[in-house]
Amino acid sequence: MYWTVKVDGGPKRVNHAAVELNGLIYSFGGYCSGEIYEGNEPIDVHVLDTETYRWRKLNVCCEKITETDSSGSTRSLMPYQRYGHTVVAYEGKAYLWGGRNDEHGASAQMHVFDPEKIHKGDQIS
């Protein structure tokens, strides 16, 4: 086995998670020194086009989607930024579980990412 392609311009990350969906590689979150990992800022998602070998960042947080539980507390349904999580691909969707950030600690939440629900206007080159 040997490496054949060098791709520049991708996100600088450790402890991120990536999956292939429909010929694209989606990279979710991860840690980069100099960034702050506190609060409920949405997780970042970067996409590598495997035909052009170009990265782009997706804007998947156009709306703040929330739910209110029985106690009246409101929480975001968007996964917050994290590192050390797991993502698996299953039937065209990415399932993100766990991870941590510096404010919330470890997470036991499961989130589902469906690339079919992303509109072209939501993508940032």
PDB file of C-alpha atoms in Angstrom:
ATOM      1  CA  MET A   1       0.000   0.000   0.000  1.00  0.00           C
ATOM      2  CA  TYR A   2       1.210   3.509  -0.760  1.00  0.00           C
ATOM      3  CA  TRP A   3      -0.183   7.019  -0.707  1.00  0.00           C
ATOM      4  CA  THR A   4      -0.887   8.591  -4.087  1.00  0.00           C
ATOM      5  CA  VAL A   5      -2.737  11.868  -3.562  1.00  0.00           C
ATOM      6  CA  LYS A   6      -1.773  14.978  -1.650  1.00  0.00           C
ATOM      7  CA  VAL A   7      -4.727  17.241  -0.901  1.00  0.00           C
ATOM      8  CA  ASP A   8      -4.086  20.747   0.409  1.00  0.00           C
ATOM      9  CA  GLY A   9      -6.599  23.130   1.904  1.00  0.00           C
ATOM     10  CA  GLY A  10      -8.510  20.761   4.146  1.00  0.00           C
ATOM     11  CA  PRO A  11      -9.465  21.426   7.743  1.00  0.00           C
ATOM     12  CA  LYS A  12      -6.730  21.108  10.378  1.00  0.00           C
ATOM     13  CA  ARG A  13      -8.172  18.599  12.828  1.00  0.00           C
ATOM     14  CA  VAL A  14      -7.422  15.819  15.281  1.00  0.00           C
ATOM     15  CA  ASN A  15      -9.995  13.601  16.983  1.00  0.00           C
ATOM     16  CA  HIS A  16     -12.529  14.285  14.218  1.00  0.00           C
ATOM     17  CA  ALA A  17     -14.679  11.666  12.490  1.00  0.00           C
ATOM     18  CA  ALA A  18     -15.213  11.150   8.760  1.00  0.00           C
ATOM     19  CA  VAL A  19     -17.417   8.977   6.554  1.00  0.00           C
ATOM     20  CA  GLU A  20     -18.042   8.480   2.841  1.00  0.00           C
ATOM     21  CA  LEU A  21     -21.551   9.204   1.571  1.00  0.00           C
ATOM     22  CA  ASN A  22     -22.370   9.126  -2.150  1.00  0.00           C
ATOM     23  CA  GLY A  23     -18.761   9.590  -3.272  1.00  0.00           C
ATOM     24  CA  LEU A  24     -18.068  12.501  -0.904  1.00  0.00           C
ATOM     25  CA  ILE A  25     -16.088  12.332   2.338  1.00  0.00           C
ATOM     26  CA  TYR A  26     -17.714  14.237   5.200  1.00  0.00           C
ATOM     27  CA  SER A  27     -15.503  15.284   8.134  1.00  0.00           C
ATOM     28  CA  PHE A  28     -17.316  16.224  11.344  1.00  0.00           C
ATOM     29  CA  GLY A  29     -15.848  18.406  14.094  1.00  0.00           C
ATOM     30  CA  GLY A  30     -12.559  17.558  15.732  1.00  0.00           C
ATOM     31  CA  TYR A  31     -10.000  19.611  17.605  1.00  0.00           C
ATOM     32  CA  CYS A  32      -7.724  22.360  16.286  1.00  0.00           C
ATOM     33  CA  SER A  33      -5.474  24.353  18.616  1.00  0.00           C
ATOM     34  CA  GLY A  34      -6.501  27.968  18.921  1.00  0.00           C
ATOM     35  CA  GLU A  35     -10.229  27.272  18.633  1.00  0.00           C
ATOM     36  CA  ILE A  36     -12.589  27.458  21.607  1.00  0.00           C
ATOM     37  CA  TYR A  37     -14.611  24.329  22.381  1.00  0.00           C
ATOM     38  CA  GLU A  38     -17.152  25.672  24.831  1.00  0.00           C
ATOM     39  CA  GLY A  39     -20.848  26.328  24.566  1.00  0.00           C
ATOM     40  CA  ASN A  40     -23.334  25.282  21.954  1.00  0.00           C
ATOM     41  CA  GLU A  41     -21.703  26.456  18.723  1.00  0.00           C
ATOM     42  CA  PRO A  42     -22.759  24.002  15.991  1.00  0.00           C
ATOM     43  CA  ILE A  43     -20.305  21.350  14.873  1.00  0.00           C
ATOM     44  CA  ASP A  44     -18.480  22.163  11.645  1.00  0.00           C
ATOM     45  CA  VAL A  45     -18.782  19.870   8.635  1.00  0.00           C
ATOM     46  CA  HIS A  46     -16.216  19.791   5.818  1.00  0.00           C
ATOM     47  CA  VAL A  47     -16.642  17.847   2.574  1.00  0.00           C
ATOM     48  CA  LEU A  48     -13.988  16.414   0.281  1.00  0.00           C
ATOM     49  CA  ASP A  49     -15.079  15.847  -3.315  1.00  0.00           C
ATOM     50  CA  THR A  50     -13.279  12.622  -4.270  1.00  0.00           C
ATOM     51  CA  GLU A  51     -13.307  13.495  -7.974  1.00  0.00           C
ATOM     52  CA  THR A  52     -11.804  16.994  -7.764  1.00  0.00           C
ATOM     53  CA  TYR A  53      -9.968  16.576  -4.434  1.00  0.00           C
ATOM     54  CA  ARG A  54     -11.302  19.933  -3.252  1.00  0.00           C
ATOM     55  CA  TRP A  55     -12.519  20.681   0.264  1.00  0.00           C
ATOM     56  CA  ARG A  56     -15.470  22.907   1.103  1.00  0.00           C
ATOM     57  CA  LYS A  57     -17.148  23.806   4.376  1.00  0.00           C
ATOM     58  CA  LEU A  58     -20.875  23.214   4.682  1.00  0.00           C
ATOM     59  CA  ASN A  59     -23.143  25.727   6.331  1.00  0.00           C
ATOM     60  CA  VAL A  60     -25.485  23.259   8.015  1.00  0.00           C
ATOM     61  CA  CYS A  61     -26.604  25.565  10.817  1.00  0.00           C
ATOM     62  CA  CYS A  62     -28.770  28.031   8.924  1.00  0.00           C
ATOM     63  CA  GLU A  63     -31.606  27.510  11.406  1.00  0.00           C
ATOM     64  CA  LYS A  64     -31.382  27.052  15.139  1.00  0.00           C
ATOM     65  CA  ILE A  65     -33.499  23.932  15.598  1.00  0.00           C
ATOM     66  CA  THR A  66     -34.547  23.416  19.203  1.00  0.00           C
ATOM     67  CA  GLU A  67     -36.846  21.295  21.311  1.00  0.00           C
ATOM     68  CA  THR A  68     -38.376  21.932  24.713  1.00  0.00           C
ATOM     69  CA  ASP A  69     -38.513  19.084  27.216  1.00  0.00           C
ATOM     70  CA  SER A  70     -41.207  18.430  29.834  1.00  0.00           C
ATOM     71  CA  SER A  71     -39.408  20.634  32.383  1.00  0.00           C
ATOM     72  CA  GLY A  72     -39.503  23.621  30.019  1.00  0.00           C
ATOM     73  CA  SER A  73     -35.782  23.532  29.206  1.00  0.00           C
ATOM     74  CA  THR A  74     -34.868  24.261  25.602  1.00  0.00           C
ATOM     75  CA  ARG A  75     -31.925  22.608  23.882  1.00  0.00           C
ATOM     76  CA  SER A  76     -30.520  22.667  20.384  1.00  0.00           C
ATOM     77  CA  LEU A  77     -31.042  19.662  18.150  1.00  0.00           C
ATOM     78  CA  MET A  78     -27.932  20.632  16.185  1.00  0.00           C
ATOM     79  CA  PRO A  79     -24.888  18.816  17.523  1.00  0.00           C
ATOM     80  CA  TYR A  80     -22.561  21.271  19.235  1.00  0.00           C
ATOM     81  CA  GLN A  81     -18.866  21.395  18.372  1.00  0.00           C
ATOM     82  CA  ARG A  82     -16.995  18.414  19.763  1.00  0.00           C
ATOM     83  CA  TYR A  83     -14.031  16.125  19.380  1.00  0.00           C
ATOM     84  CA  GLY A  84     -13.438  12.447  20.093  1.00  0.00           C
ATOM     85  CA  HIS A  85     -16.829  11.420  18.683  1.00  0.00           C
ATOM     86  CA  THR A  86     -17.756   8.577  16.348  1.00  0.00           C
ATOM     87  CA  VAL A  87     -19.549   8.780  12.999  1.00  0.00           C
ATOM     88  CA  VAL A  88     -20.746   5.836  10.919  1.00  0.00           C
ATOM     89  CA  ALA A  89     -22.459   5.739   7.538  1.00  0.00           C
ATOM     90  CA  TYR A  90     -25.645   3.703   7.224  1.00  0.00           C
ATOM     91  CA  GLU A  91     -28.128   3.763   4.339  1.00  0.00           C
ATOM     92  CA  GLY A  92     -26.913   7.118   3.000  1.00  0.00           C
ATOM     93  CA  LYS A  93     -26.900   8.976   6.319  1.00  0.00           C
ATOM     94  CA  ALA A  94     -24.199   9.743   8.885  1.00  0.00           C
ATOM     95  CA  TYR A  95     -24.849   8.830  12.516  1.00  0.00           C
ATOM     96  CA  LEU A  96     -22.801  10.888  14.980  1.00  0.00           C
ATOM     97  CA  TRP A  97     -22.514   9.724  18.584  1.00  0.00           C
ATOM     98  CA  GLY A  98     -20.687  10.881  21.677  1.00  0.00           C
ATOM     99  CA  GLY A  99     -17.636  13.090  21.808  1.00  0.00           C
ATOM    100  CA  ARG A 100     -16.985  15.964  24.174  1.00  0.00           C
ATOM    101  CA  ASN A 101     -16.386  19.675  24.399  1.00  0.00           C
ATOM    102  CA  ASP A 102     -14.817  21.694  27.185  1.00  0.00           C
ATOM    103  CA  GLU A 103     -18.082  23.033  28.620  1.00  0.00           C
ATOM    104  CA  HIS A 104     -20.408  20.040  28.424  1.00  0.00           C
ATOM    105  CA  GLY A 105     -17.878  17.244  28.889  1.00  0.00           C
ATOM    106  CA  ALA A 106     -18.765  13.873  27.365  1.00  0.00           C
ATOM    107  CA  SER A 107     -21.966  13.561  25.338  1.00  0.00           C
ATOM    108  CA  ALA A 108     -24.329  10.603  25.124  1.00  0.00           C
ATOM    109  CA  GLN A 109     -26.370  12.129  22.286  1.00  0.00           C
ATOM    110  CA  MET A 110     -26.956  10.560  18.863  1.00  0.00           C
ATOM    111  CA  HIS A 111     -27.452  12.824  15.827  1.00  0.00           C
ATOM    112  CA  VAL A 112     -28.333  11.918  12.229  1.00  0.00           C
ATOM    113  CA  PHE A 113     -26.933  13.885   9.271  1.00  0.00           C
ATOM    114  CA  ASP A 114     -28.766  13.478   5.956  1.00  0.00           C
ATOM    115  CA  PRO A 115     -26.796  14.937   3.012  1.00  0.00           C
ATOM    116  CA  GLU A 116     -29.926  14.782   0.829  1.00  0.00           C
ATOM    117  CA  LYS A 117     -31.462  17.578   2.928  1.00  0.00           C
ATOM    118  CA  ILE A 118     -28.648  20.039   2.196  1.00  0.00           C
ATOM    119  CA  HIS A 119     -29.507  22.637  -0.415  1.00  0.00           C
ATOM    120  CA  LYS A 120     -26.890  23.994  -2.796  1.00  0.00           C
ATOM    121  CA  GLY A 121     -27.374  27.416  -1.192  1.00  0.00           C
ATOM    122  CA  ASP A 122     -26.225  25.978   2.130  1.00  0.00           C
ATOM    123  CA  GLN A 123     -22.739  25.188   0.844  1.00  0.00           C
ATOM    124  CA  ILE A 124     -19.785  27.503   1.299  1.00  0.00           C
ATOM    125  CA  SER A 125     -16.889  27.048  -1.087  1.00  0.00           C
TER     126      SER A 125
END
